[in-house]
Amino acid sequence: MTFKQKTFAIFLSIAAVFSAKAAEIPPYLDDSLPAELRIEDALSRMTLDEKIALIHAQSKFSTPGCPRLGIPEIWMSDGPHGVRVEFDWDEWKWAGWTNDSCTAMPALTCLAATFNPELAGRYGKVIGEEARFRKKDIILGPGVNIYRTPLSGRNFEYMGEDPVLASRMVVPYIQGVQSQGVSACLKHFALNNQEHDRDLVNVVVDERALNELYLPAFRAGVVDGGVWSVMGSYNRYKGTHCTHNDTLVNSILKGQWGFDGAFITDWGSAHDTREAALYGLDIEMGSWTNGLTWGKSNAYNNYYMAEPLKAMVRAGEIDEKYVDEKVRRVLRLCLRTNMNRARPWGSMHTDEHLALAREVSRQGIVLLKNEKRTLPLKAASARRIAVIGENAVKSLTMGGGSSELKPRTEISPLAGLTERFGADNVVFSLGYASGDPDYSRELPSPYDADSLRRAALEAARQADIVLFIGGLNKNYRQDCEGDDRLTYDLPFGQNELIADLAKVNPNIAVIIVSGNAVAMPWADKVPAIVQSWYLGSMGGAALADIISGDANPSGKLPFSIPYKLDDCAAHAFGERGYPGVDGNVYYDEGLLVGYRWHDTKRIPARFPFGHGLSYTDFKYSGLKTDRKEYSPADTITVTMRLENTGSVAGAESVQFYASQKSPRLSRPARELKAFAKTSLRPGENTEVEVRIPAAELAYFDDSQHRWVLDPDEFTIHAGSSSTDLRGKASFRIKSPNSLAIK
Ligand code: BGC
């Protein structure tokens, strides 16, 4: 027993006397006692069998609790955009309930594109309320794996290519969910940046990129967001699966960051009993099941952390203290969720939830290009609108893997546009067709591509304006977990179709629905391009808000859109960089991911990170810092004036990028440090202020294994995107030498 545990034991016996007298309930059930004391009490009452039961699944999405002690089952659900349908106990098969629908919120890429942390908090609260109403204790999300390649099948579930953006957005999301007594589950820890070969691939990344790019959003979720559970990833790091990885889990997550919650497998990501026992895994889910992982069904007793672990403990090969520590963490999770009598009851599919889904979509849709004032489409003059493309009608809440949802409401783009502009003014033509979704195959479309194309061209010819609504979908090898896209191009012949449509009717707006960048060889031939996302329940209504000008777009790209795949860092080093060789994927680009690569290497992106137009114009002026010199412990206050110089109200996300003049180790040209979204009426101006702790200008020195801040000159640039920089201010950081700051 450690000193801490001994102290607890003494407390426990005293508390037990008082508690028993007062309420005749055991201390572990007594809300008035400190949580850690209740945990020790519950633990002290459990047999080895009961402890072992607590740390692995009893069904696809639950663990059994401890029935004898009245410690409840833990129920989990995906995540992260809504509460998933119910599954059969043992099978990857929908249970067929009729009350398991939800509000489908916009995908996390859209949330990131709002650049609005306050919305992220409200989004998290909706997810928490619906999860609670559906009697879930853990929602399996959010995901904050960094967007490294546009081929990755799960980018749509993540928050883009920048660690500061993802960090700022994930913290309020987590706090919103957990305000409902439901645990968020931050995933997939760590380095799960591709789906291809995800079960095995070993990521070779330098310590600097790991710390500066791939870990910060996880750290923010743990340290600032106080997340109660974290999910391990399938892939490997330093040759060991991340789900039981001593460095990642014990040293970093639980050691450096002080994570006190439960560390859960991804479904089927545990591979070894000894490693699971020693290297920080707390709950094992999804092993040895059919469907998404391996063979046998209903074999929970065979889980690594079931009978095999018990046998090793009994044989003295694993000390029981490792099991106890896992049980403590599971119990801590219970006290925060299903044993918290004060938690709210939740709510489902309320008007507020739908309104928020619409608002997030409105603020997340990105206007990439808008020449000749093609958009907005004023209702008065909007006659003969040809809506062309499968994504105008396809349900895109389904598919994509574990983030699939059964929405109670889903407004398609065609329905939204028809409602807004009137059925008489809108004609629809499919244009192209994908095959049926399937988890492991690409099925061919049953339609004749040529007739679809001819009908679409005819509709375009007769229209005043064409709204092409295509992009990717959630079919296998599109935006879908389990594998990656095979090409950067749009699928199903869309590139050719868009080019042909633009020839017959140059008044065309192309709306790409995707969670990933796509090649746009037709970009110069069309006057307007909109990046839409998987928008969930209110997607079509929100899109109509933007197209009509009822809402002014304010979304900004959370990732760069390169001209071609080779312009993207992950693809600049051949197969080593992606998809990997001999089971290893080498992140040779180091820190230079996304705009850091484009800007430092001077390889322009077609649309840069942070880009997004508005129907109004903003003028930036007077950028300054409050001082000219700071010490490492100071906070830099940056101010500037923002003015809406156009004729409609709008919102602008001003981005603040930092650069260092003469760093000791080379650094990216610029790095995002802060951003602020401000709404302004026409003609209105305001002061925008952000505060940047000087310590956040540090870099990770891998020779010293720590964060370092050089005495040097730094510059803060204010930008409307990562390349559209509209003001700068320089200052010095003074410190005697390079200073280790964290
Ligand atoms: C996914 C996780 C998900 C889990 C449970 C896995 O395949 O990678 O993100 O939470 O399944 O559905």
mmCIF file of C-alpha atoms in Angstrom, residues 60 78 168 202 231 253 280 282 337 341 359 368 388 397 402 407 488 526 539 553-554 634 639 651 705 733-734:
data_model
loop_
_atom_site.group_PDB
_atom_site.id
_atom_site.type_symbol
_atom_site.label_atom_id
_atom_site.label_comp_id
_atom_site.label_asym_id
_atom_site.label_seq_id
_atom_site.Cartn_x
_atom_site.Cartn_y
_atom_site.Cartn_z
ATOM 1 C CA LYS A 60 -20.795 -4.690 -28.440
ATOM 2 C CA ASP A 78 -20.702 6.489 -31.316
ATOM 3 C CA ARG A 168 -9.544 25.403 -29.289
ATOM 4 C CA ASN A 202 3.644 1.635 -37.563
ATOM 5 C CA MET A 231 -9.765 5.860 -26.873
ATOM 6 C CA LEU A 253 -1.218 10.649 -21.327
ATOM 7 C CA GLY A 280 -2.258 1.634 -19.329
ATOM 8 C CA ASP A 282 -8.350 0.285 -18.705
ATOM 9 C CA THR A 337 -21.462 9.514 -15.144
ATOM 10 C CA ARG A 341 -27.288 11.160 -9.110
ATOM 11 C CA GLU A 359 -26.520 27.343 -37.250
ATOM 12 C CA LEU A 368 -14.321 29.211 -51.876
ATOM 13 C CA ILE A 388 -27.696 18.643 -60.611
ATOM 14 C CA THR A 397 -25.826 10.744 -42.522
ATOM 15 C CA SER A 402 -19.018 4.113 -36.962
ATOM 16 C CA PRO A 407 -31.509 11.010 -38.179
ATOM 17 C CA TYR A 488 -7.613 12.655 -55.119
ATOM 18 C CA VAL A 526 -16.701 27.880 -62.989
ATOM 19 C CA GLY A 539 -28.047 20.435 -44.077
ATOM 20 C CA PRO A 553 -21.078 32.540 -45.340
ATOM 21 C CA SER A 554 -18.370 32.776 -42.696
ATOM 22 C CA ASP A 634 4.054 37.295 -20.246
ATOM 23 C CA THR A 639 -5.369 44.177 -31.205
ATOM 24 C CA ALA A 651 -18.792 37.538 -39.721
ATOM 25 C CA HIS A 705 13.091 16.626 -25.186
ATOM 26 C CA ILE A 733 11.043 37.879 -26.537
ATOM 27 C CA LYS A 734 13.784 38.446 -24.020
#
